[in-house]
Amino acid sequence: MSIAENIEKIQCGVMKAALKVGRDPETIKIIAVTKYTGVEQINEAIRAGVKEIAENRVQDALVKFPLLNGSVTKHLIGTLQTNKVKPAVREFDLIHSVDRMELVEALEKEASKRNCQVKCLIQLNISGETTKHGIGPEDLKTILDKINSYTNITPMGLMTIAPFTDDPEQVRPIFRCLKNLFSEFALTRDDNWRYLSMGMSHDYQVAVEEGANMVRIGTAIFKD
Ligand SMILES: *Cc1c(COP(=O)(O)O)cnc(C)c1O
């Protein structure tokens, strides 16, 4: 299938999942994860209507972004080393992978230097898998309190990567847990608190049913 056909299939899948639980499909952003793919294919996706793309490495973004045709919103979804904070703040519109205090400090420092706001999501590790990055739910309040004490970081929500399973139903509790945390902290936050980034190629429909408003799709767009 072509990239355009794959995108259409994902749009359909998102719509179905949203309608199943009475949500407006228009409120859900489909982010094309371009980490596996080259500039030509990314531009093909942009021609097919993709408005949001994600990379997981800053160095790949530096190579690809200057060659893209058309304006897209750019997301960083991979672990961010503190020595790459400067280009990350410059190149990306939203950083999904804020997962430690040291990174929060580095982002604040860079954003304050540039006199800009860094928009970010906090990455949670709900399942406790040691191979996954992200903070435990018990540390969320501490990291948000820290961010609150700063002026140049805007936390906009939460992100998680669920463990890979053959049956996406198995990760439903993880998505539900992230949504609950999101809602719980919404009480103490402002209007910027609005993104719940969860769901990938194999489990995005379950994620949408559980409240995701950003799904990150790579394989199902570029490799199927
Ligand atoms: C690669 C990646 C994705 C996309 O995964 P697919 O299974 O290819 O859709 C989503 N989120 C993150 C954080 C990733 O690293």
Coordinates of C-alpha atoms and ligand atoms in Angstrom, one line a residue:
M1 CA 0.0 0.0 0.0
S2 CA 1.1 3.6 -0.6
I3 CA 1.9 6.0 2.2
A4 CA -1.3 8.0 1.3
E5 CA -3.4 4.8 1.6
N6 CA -1.7 3.9 4.9
I7 CA -2.5 7.3 6.3
E8 CA -6.1 7.0 5.2
K9 CA -6.3 3.7 7.0
I10 CA -5.0 5.2 10.2
Q11 CA -7.4 8.1 9.9
C12 CA -10.2 5.6 9.6
G13 CA -9.0 3.6 12.6
V14 CA -8.8 6.7 14.7
M15 CA -12.3 7.8 13.7
K16 CA -13.7 4.4 14.4
A17 CA -12.1 4.2 17.9
A18 CA -13.2 7.8 18.7
L19 CA -16.8 7.3 17.6
K20 CA -16.9 4.0 19.5
V21 CA -16.4 5.9 22.8
G22 CA -18.3 9.1 21.7
R23 CA -15.3 11.3 21.1
D24 CA -14.8 13.8 18.3
P25 CA -12.2 12.4 16.0
E26 CA -11.1 15.9 15.0
T27 CA -9.6 16.4 18.5
I28 CA -7.1 13.6 17.9
K29 CA -3.7 14.4 16.3
I30 CA -2.1 11.7 14.2
I31 CA 1.7 12.2 14.4
A32 CA 3.7 10.4 11.7
V33 CA 6.8 8.9 13.3
T34 CA 9.5 9.4 10.6
K35 CA 12.5 7.8 12.4
Y36 CA 12.7 4.8 10.1
T37 CA 12.3 6.8 6.9
G38 CA 14.0 9.2 4.5
V39 CA 13.2 12.6 3.4
E40 CA 11.5 11.5 0.2
Q41 CA 9.0 9.4 2.0
I42 CA 8.4 12.1 4.6
N43 CA 7.6 14.6 1.9
E44 CA 5.3 12.1 0.3
A45 CA 3.5 11.8 3.7
I46 CA 3.3 15.6 3.9
R47 CA 1.8 15.8 0.4
A48 CA -0.8 13.2 1.6
G49 CA -1.8 15.6 4.3
V50 CA 0.4 14.8 7.3
K51 CA 0.6 17.9 9.5
E52 CA 2.6 16.5 12.5
I53 CA 5.9 14.5 12.4
A54 CA 8.1 13.0 15.1
E55 CA 11.7 12.0 15.2
N56 CA 13.4 10.2 18.1
R57 CA 16.9 11.5 17.6
V58 CA 18.0 15.2 17.4
Q59 CA 20.8 14.4 15.0
D60 CA 18.4 12.8 12.5
A61 CA 16.2 15.8 12.7
L62 CA 19.1 18.1 11.9
V63 CA 19.7 16.2 8.7
K64 CA 16.1 15.8 7.6
F65 CA 14.2 18.9 8.7
P66 CA 15.9 21.4 6.3
L67 CA 14.9 19.2 3.4
L68 CA 11.2 19.0 4.1
N69 CA 8.6 20.6 1.9
G70 CA 5.8 22.4 3.6
S71 CA 5.3 23.3 7.2
V72 CA 4.7 20.7 9.8
T73 CA 4.6 20.6 13.6
K74 CA 7.7 18.7 14.8
H75 CA 7.8 16.4 17.8
L76 CA 10.7 14.9 19.7
I77 CA 9.7 11.5 21.1
G78 CA 13.1 9.9 21.9
T79 CA 15.3 10.3 25.0
L80 CA 17.0 13.6 25.0
Q81 CA 20.6 13.9 26.2
T82 CA 21.4 17.1 28.0
N83 CA 24.2 17.9 25.5
K84 CA 21.6 18.0 22.7
V85 CA 19.2 20.4 24.4
K86 CA 20.2 23.4 22.4
P87 CA 19.4 22.0 18.9
A88 CA 16.3 20.2 20.4
V89 CA 14.8 23.5 21.7
R90 CA 15.6 25.2 18.3
E91 CA 14.2 22.4 16.1
F92 CA 11.2 21.0 17.8
D93 CA 7.8 22.3 18.7
L94 CA 7.0 19.8 21.4
I95 CA 9.3 17.5 23.4
H96 CA 7.4 14.4 24.5
S97 CA 10.3 12.8 26.4
V98 CA 11.0 14.9 29.5
D99 CA 11.9 12.2 32.0
R100 CA 14.3 13.6 34.6
M101 CA 15.0 16.6 36.7
E102 CA 18.4 17.2 35.1
L103 CA 16.8 17.5 31.7
V104 CA 14.2 19.9 33.1
E105 CA 17.0 22.1 34.4
A106 CA 18.9 22.0 31.1
L107 CA 15.7 22.9 29.1
E108 CA 14.9 25.8 31.4
K109 CA 18.4 27.1 31.0
E110 CA 18.4 26.9 27.2
A111 CA 14.9 28.4 26.9
S112 CA 15.7 31.2 29.2
K113 CA 18.9 32.0 27.1
R114 CA 16.8 32.0 23.9
N115 CA 14.0 33.9 25.7
C116 CA 11.4 31.3 24.5
Q117 CA 9.0 28.8 26.0
V118 CA 9.8 25.1 25.7
K119 CA 6.6 23.1 25.3
C120 CA 6.9 19.6 26.7
L121 CA 5.2 16.4 27.9
I122 CA 6.3 14.4 30.8
Q123 CA 7.1 10.8 29.9
L124 CA 5.8 8.2 32.3
N125 CA 6.8 4.7 32.7
I126 CA 3.6 3.1 33.9
S127 CA 4.5 -0.6 33.5
G128 CA 7.8 -0.3 35.4
E129 CA 9.7 -2.0 32.6
T130 CA 13.3 -1.2 33.2
T131 CA 14.1 -1.0 29.5
K132 CA 11.7 2.0 29.2
H133 CA 12.5 5.6 30.0
G134 CA 10.1 7.7 31.9
I135 CA 9.4 8.6 35.5
G136 CA 7.2 6.6 37.8
P137 CA 3.8 8.0 38.6
E138 CA 5.0 8.7 42.2
D139 CA 7.5 11.2 40.9
L140 CA 5.1 13.2 38.7
K141 CA 4.2 15.8 41.3
T142 CA 7.8 16.5 42.2
I143 CA 8.8 17.1 38.6
L144 CA 5.7 19.3 37.9
D145 CA 6.4 21.3 41.1
K146 CA 9.9 21.9 39.8
I147 CA 8.7 23.0 36.4
N148 CA 6.2 25.3 38.1
S149 CA 9.1 27.1 39.8
Y150 CA 10.6 27.9 36.4
T151 CA 9.4 30.4 33.8
N152 CA 10.4 29.1 30.4
I153 CA 9.0 25.6 30.4
T154 CA 5.3 24.9 29.6
P155 CA 4.2 21.3 30.5
M156 CA 1.3 20.4 28.2
G157 CA 0.5 16.9 29.3
L158 CA 1.8 13.3 29.5
M159 CA 3.3 10.7 27.3
T160 CA 3.9 6.9 27.7
I161 CA 5.2 4.0 25.6
A162 CA 3.3 0.8 26.4
P163 CA 5.1 -2.5 26.4
F164 CA 4.8 -4.3 23.1
T165 CA 2.2 -7.1 23.2
D166 CA 0.5 -9.2 20.5
D167 CA -2.8 -8.3 22.0
P168 CA -3.3 -4.5 22.5
E169 CA -6.1 -5.2 25.0
Q170 CA -3.4 -6.1 27.5
V171 CA -2.1 -2.6 27.6
R172 CA -5.5 -0.9 28.0
P173 CA -4.9 -0.6 31.8
I174 CA -1.7 1.3 31.1
F175 CA -3.4 3.8 28.9
R176 CA -6.2 4.1 31.4
C177 CA -3.7 4.8 34.2
L178 CA -2.0 7.6 32.2
K179 CA -5.4 9.2 31.4
N180 CA -6.3 9.1 35.1
L181 CA -3.0 10.8 36.1
F182 CA -3.6 13.3 33.3
S183 CA -7.0 14.2 34.7
E184 CA -5.9 14.2 38.3
F185 CA -3.2 16.8 37.5
A186 CA -5.4 18.8 35.3
L187 CA -7.1 20.1 38.5
T188 CA -3.9 21.9 39.4
R189 CA -2.9 23.1 35.9
D190 CA -3.9 25.7 33.3
D191 CA -5.3 25.5 29.8
N192 CA -1.9 24.5 28.4
W193 CA -2.4 21.1 30.0
R194 CA -4.1 19.3 27.2
Y195 CA -2.1 16.5 25.5
L196 CA -2.2 12.9 26.2
S197 CA 0.3 11.2 23.9
M198 CA -0.2 7.4 23.8
G199 CA -0.7 4.7 21.2
M200 CA 1.5 3.5 18.4
S201 CA 0.9 1.4 15.2
H202 CA -0.3 -1.7 17.0
D203 CA -2.2 -0.2 19.8
Y204 CA -3.4 3.2 18.8
Q205 CA -7.1 2.3 18.7
V206 CA -7.1 1.1 22.3
A207 CA -5.2 4.3 23.2
V208 CA -7.9 6.5 21.5
E209 CA -10.6 4.6 23.3
E210 CA -8.8 5.4 26.6
G211 CA -8.5 9.1 25.8
A212 CA -5.3 9.7 23.7
N213 CA -5.4 12.9 21.7
M214 CA -2.0 12.3 20.2
V215 CA -1.1 9.0 18.6
R216 CA 2.4 8.3 17.3
I217 CA 2.4 6.1 14.2
G218 CA 5.5 4.9 12.4
T219 CA 5.4 1.4 11.0
A220 CA 1.8 1.5 9.9
I221 CA 2.4 4.5 7.7
F222 CA 5.9 3.9 6.4
K223 CA 6.5 0.1 6.5
D224 CA 3.2 -1.6 5.8
Ligands
LIG1 C1 9.1 4.5 17.1 C2 8.2 5.1 18.0 C3 6.9 5.2 17.8 C4 6.2 4.6 16.5 O1 6.2 3.2 16.7 P1 5.4 2.3 15.6 O2 5.2 1.0 16.3 O3 6.4 2.2 14.4 O4 4.2 3.0 15.2 C5 6.0 5.9 18.7 N1 6.6 6.4 19.8 C6 7.9 6.3 20.1 C7 8.4 7.0 21.4 C8 8.7 5.7 19.2 O5 10.0 5.6 19.6

